[in-house]
Amino acid sequence: MTVQTDVPVQTDARAQTGVPAQTGVPAQTDAPAPEGVRPEPDVLTERRPWGAFEQFTLNEPSTVKIIYVEPGQRLSLQRHRDRDELWVALDPGAVFEVAGRRTLPEVGERVLIRAGQTHRLGSDGPAVRVMEIAFGNFDEDDIERLEDSYGRA
């Protein structure tokens, strides 16, 4: 799946195929998830003669969005009751704020946001795009805004 054609060349071992580093998602474990918590999604990477692909979901309910953030703007600080979200940075300059921790992800870097965790997405300058994959019951009315620059909190 090609999501952007003007991504800078990466310096990790998979740069030759364009497969991004997986630094944003913790390593998988065989331990079961606590009761009532969805297991962390497996992201499968497969190499092929022509390159590689990453598979984020397989035959499971999910909602996929590309979020566009204008230069220097940010979404509300929010949380959700009924869904987890996996964010994948598609452009340089994205800012991820999750559970009070602010990171500037590399292109292709991922972060998993659990239901109930506070989070905010922003731009550190240029316009940015982030792919969001939501797991669980997706409903825009599930947003609890805690802070908002546009008067919606």
mmCIF file of C-alpha atoms in Angstrom:
data_model
loop_
_atom_site.group_PDB
_atom_site.id
_atom_site.type_symbol
_atom_site.label_atom_id
_atom_site.label_comp_id
_atom_site.label_asym_id
_atom_site.label_seq_id
_atom_site.Cartn_x
_atom_site.Cartn_y
_atom_site.Cartn_z
ATOM 1 C CA MET A 1 0.000 0.000 0.000
ATOM 2 C CA THR A 2 1.617 3.247 -1.074
ATOM 3 C CA VAL A 3 0.333 6.190 0.912
ATOM 4 C CA GLN A 4 2.816 8.865 -0.101
ATOM 5 C CA THR A 5 5.259 9.238 -2.932
ATOM 6 C CA ASP A 6 7.406 12.114 -1.652
ATOM 7 C CA VAL A 7 8.607 10.526 1.609
ATOM 8 C CA PRO A 8 12.284 11.197 2.380
ATOM 9 C CA VAL A 9 14.610 8.202 2.168
ATOM 10 C CA GLN A 10 14.824 6.445 5.502
ATOM 11 C CA THR A 11 18.046 5.251 7.071
ATOM 12 C CA ASP A 12 16.833 2.071 8.782
ATOM 13 C CA ALA A 13 17.471 -1.425 7.435
ATOM 14 C CA ARG A 14 14.187 -1.483 5.526
ATOM 15 C CA ALA A 15 14.761 1.805 3.696
ATOM 16 C CA GLN A 16 15.514 -0.011 0.448
ATOM 17 C CA THR A 17 11.894 -1.195 0.235
ATOM 18 C CA GLY A 18 10.270 1.829 1.847
ATOM 19 C CA VAL A 19 8.945 -0.201 4.769
ATOM 20 C CA PRO A 20 8.953 2.170 7.750
ATOM 21 C CA ALA A 21 10.575 1.493 11.077
ATOM 22 C CA GLN A 22 8.301 -0.028 13.704
ATOM 23 C CA THR A 23 9.522 2.044 16.629
ATOM 24 C CA GLY A 24 6.108 3.425 17.586
ATOM 25 C CA VAL A 25 4.460 0.117 18.524
ATOM 26 C CA PRO A 26 5.825 -1.996 21.371
ATOM 27 C CA ALA A 27 6.951 -5.541 20.627
ATOM 28 C CA GLN A 28 4.238 -8.156 20.644
ATOM 29 C CA THR A 29 4.004 -10.577 23.537
ATOM 30 C CA ASP A 30 2.215 -13.897 23.857
ATOM 31 C CA ALA A 31 0.625 -12.816 27.140
ATOM 32 C CA PRO A 32 -3.152 -12.437 26.842
ATOM 33 C CA ALA A 33 -4.649 -8.956 27.179
ATOM 34 C CA PRO A 34 -6.323 -8.175 30.524
ATOM 35 C CA GLU A 35 -10.038 -8.899 30.622
ATOM 36 C CA GLY A 36 -12.053 -6.253 28.791
ATOM 37 C CA VAL A 37 -8.995 -4.918 26.920
ATOM 38 C CA ARG A 38 -8.616 -5.607 23.206
ATOM 39 C CA PRO A 39 -5.310 -7.286 22.389
ATOM 40 C CA GLU A 40 -2.738 -5.064 20.745
ATOM 41 C CA PRO A 41 -3.130 -5.275 16.961
ATOM 42 C CA ASP A 42 -0.510 -7.318 15.173
ATOM 43 C CA VAL A 43 1.101 -5.465 12.283
ATOM 44 C CA LEU A 44 2.342 -8.031 9.828
ATOM 45 C CA THR A 45 5.267 -7.154 7.578
ATOM 46 C CA GLU A 46 5.887 -9.424 4.622
ATOM 47 C CA ARG A 47 8.753 -9.198 2.196
ATOM 48 C CA ARG A 48 8.155 -10.023 -1.441
ATOM 49 C CA PRO A 49 10.473 -10.095 -4.471
ATOM 50 C CA TRP A 50 9.231 -6.615 -5.421
ATOM 51 C CA GLY A 51 9.556 -5.132 -1.906
ATOM 52 C CA ALA A 52 7.283 -5.539 1.117
ATOM 53 C CA PHE A 53 3.933 -4.644 2.626
ATOM 54 C CA GLU A 54 2.502 -3.988 6.053
ATOM 55 C CA GLN A 55 -0.894 -5.415 6.973
ATOM 56 C CA PHE A 56 -2.650 -3.546 9.792
ATOM 57 C CA THR A 57 -5.946 -5.483 9.999
ATOM 58 C CA LEU A 58 -7.251 -8.802 8.723
ATOM 59 C CA ASN A 59 -10.962 -9.588 8.600
ATOM 60 C CA GLU A 60 -11.823 -7.572 11.691
ATOM 61 C CA PRO A 61 -14.031 -4.529 12.220
ATOM 62 C CA SER A 62 -11.982 -1.350 12.013
ATOM 63 C CA THR A 63 -12.300 2.196 10.719
ATOM 64 C CA VAL A 64 -9.470 3.737 8.708
ATOM 65 C CA LYS A 65 -9.062 7.482 8.217
ATOM 66 C CA ILE A 66 -6.403 9.801 6.873
ATOM 67 C CA ILE A 67 -6.328 12.884 9.107
ATOM 68 C CA TYR A 68 -5.066 16.132 7.565
ATOM 69 C CA VAL A 69 -3.695 18.778 9.943
ATOM 70 C CA GLU A 70 -3.052 22.284 8.612
ATOM 71 C CA PRO A 71 0.341 23.932 9.293
ATOM 72 C CA GLY A 72 0.824 24.700 12.993
ATOM 73 C CA GLN A 73 -2.670 23.453 13.989
ATOM 74 C CA ARG A 74 -3.702 20.714 16.423
ATOM 75 C CA LEU A 75 -6.758 18.661 17.282
ATOM 76 C CA SER A 76 -8.415 18.798 20.679
ATOM 77 C CA LEU A 77 -6.946 16.956 23.643
ATOM 78 C CA GLN A 78 -9.411 14.082 23.840
ATOM 79 C CA ARG A 79 -10.141 10.511 24.823
ATOM 80 C CA HIS A 80 -12.525 7.773 23.730
ATOM 81 C CA ARG A 81 -14.485 5.281 25.769
ATOM 82 C CA ASP A 82 -15.144 2.599 23.162
ATOM 83 C CA ARG A 83 -12.158 2.380 20.824
ATOM 84 C CA ASP A 84 -8.397 2.045 20.573
ATOM 85 C CA GLU A 85 -6.563 3.920 17.824
ATOM 86 C CA LEU A 86 -3.366 3.169 15.938
ATOM 87 C CA TRP A 87 -1.746 6.255 14.403
ATOM 88 C CA VAL A 88 0.830 6.051 11.602
ATOM 89 C CA ALA A 89 2.751 9.220 10.672
ATOM 90 C CA LEU A 90 2.659 9.799 6.908
ATOM 91 C CA ASP A 91 4.525 13.114 6.792
ATOM 92 C CA PRO A 92 7.396 14.705 8.713
ATOM 93 C CA GLY A 93 6.332 17.330 11.242
ATOM 94 C CA ALA A 94 3.517 15.439 12.973
ATOM 95 C CA VAL A 95 3.225 15.739 16.752
ATOM 96 C CA PHE A 96 1.726 12.884 18.793
ATOM 97 C CA GLU A 97 0.629 13.597 22.363
ATOM 98 C CA VAL A 98 -0.469 10.439 24.172
ATOM 99 C CA ALA A 99 -1.069 10.131 27.919
ATOM 100 C CA GLY A 100 0.898 13.326 28.583
ATOM 101 C CA ARG A 101 3.894 12.291 26.445
ATOM 102 C CA ARG A 102 4.756 14.388 23.376
ATOM 103 C CA THR A 103 6.679 12.773 20.505
ATOM 104 C CA LEU A 104 7.777 13.874 17.048
ATOM 105 C CA PRO A 105 7.421 10.641 15.062
ATOM 106 C CA GLU A 106 9.432 9.733 12.010
ATOM 107 C CA VAL A 107 7.496 8.971 8.828
ATOM 108 C CA GLY A 108 6.038 5.474 9.233
ATOM 109 C CA GLU A 109 6.329 5.470 13.024
ATOM 110 C CA ARG A 110 3.275 4.126 14.869
ATOM 111 C CA VAL A 111 1.678 4.671 18.244
ATOM 112 C CA LEU A 112 -1.150 2.708 19.863
ATOM 113 C CA ILE A 113 -3.657 4.736 21.871
ATOM 114 C CA ARG A 114 -5.792 2.708 24.243
ATOM 115 C CA ALA A 115 -9.415 3.565 24.993
ATOM 116 C CA GLY A 116 -9.434 6.072 27.855
ATOM 117 C CA GLN A 117 -5.949 7.482 27.154
ATOM 118 C CA THR A 118 -5.730 11.206 26.507
ATOM 119 C CA HIS A 119 -4.332 12.084 23.104
ATOM 120 C CA ARG A 120 -3.874 14.924 20.646
ATOM 121 C CA LEU A 121 -2.489 15.156 17.129
ATOM 122 C CA GLY A 122 -0.827 18.263 15.743
ATOM 123 C CA SER A 123 1.579 19.785 13.264
ATOM 124 C CA ASP A 124 5.005 21.100 14.219
ATOM 125 C CA GLY A 125 5.064 23.394 11.188
ATOM 126 C CA PRO A 126 4.072 21.944 7.814
ATOM 127 C CA ALA A 127 0.725 20.393 6.911
ATOM 128 C CA VAL A 128 0.778 16.713 7.932
ATOM 129 C CA ARG A 129 -1.199 13.551 7.352
ATOM 130 C CA VAL A 130 -1.678 10.693 9.797
ATOM 131 C CA MET A 131 -3.379 7.387 9.120
ATOM 132 C CA GLU A 132 -5.700 6.441 11.971
ATOM 133 C CA ILE A 133 -6.997 2.898 12.373
ATOM 134 C CA ALA A 134 -9.706 2.635 15.030
ATOM 135 C CA PHE A 135 -10.486 -0.693 16.691
ATOM 136 C CA GLY A 136 -13.783 -1.132 18.514
ATOM 137 C CA ASN A 137 -17.050 0.733 18.241
ATOM 138 C CA PHE A 138 -16.328 3.803 16.095
ATOM 139 C CA ASP A 139 -18.595 6.784 16.705
ATOM 140 C CA GLU A 140 -17.539 10.444 16.401
ATOM 141 C CA ASP A 141 -19.865 11.161 19.370
ATOM 142 C CA ASP A 142 -17.472 9.076 21.522
ATOM 143 C CA ILE A 143 -15.028 12.016 21.628
ATOM 144 C CA GLU A 144 -14.614 13.570 25.063
ATOM 145 C CA ARG A 145 -12.806 16.869 24.498
ATOM 146 C CA LEU A 146 -10.659 18.019 27.431
ATOM 147 C CA GLU A 147 -8.963 21.033 25.771
ATOM 148 C CA ASP A 148 -9.694 22.626 22.436
ATOM 149 C CA SER A 149 -8.356 25.660 20.560
ATOM 150 C CA TYR A 150 -11.659 26.065 18.705
ATOM 151 C CA GLY A 151 -14.072 26.361 21.664
ATOM 152 C CA ARG A 152 -15.508 22.815 21.454
ATOM 153 C CA ALA A 153 -14.350 21.522 24.871
#
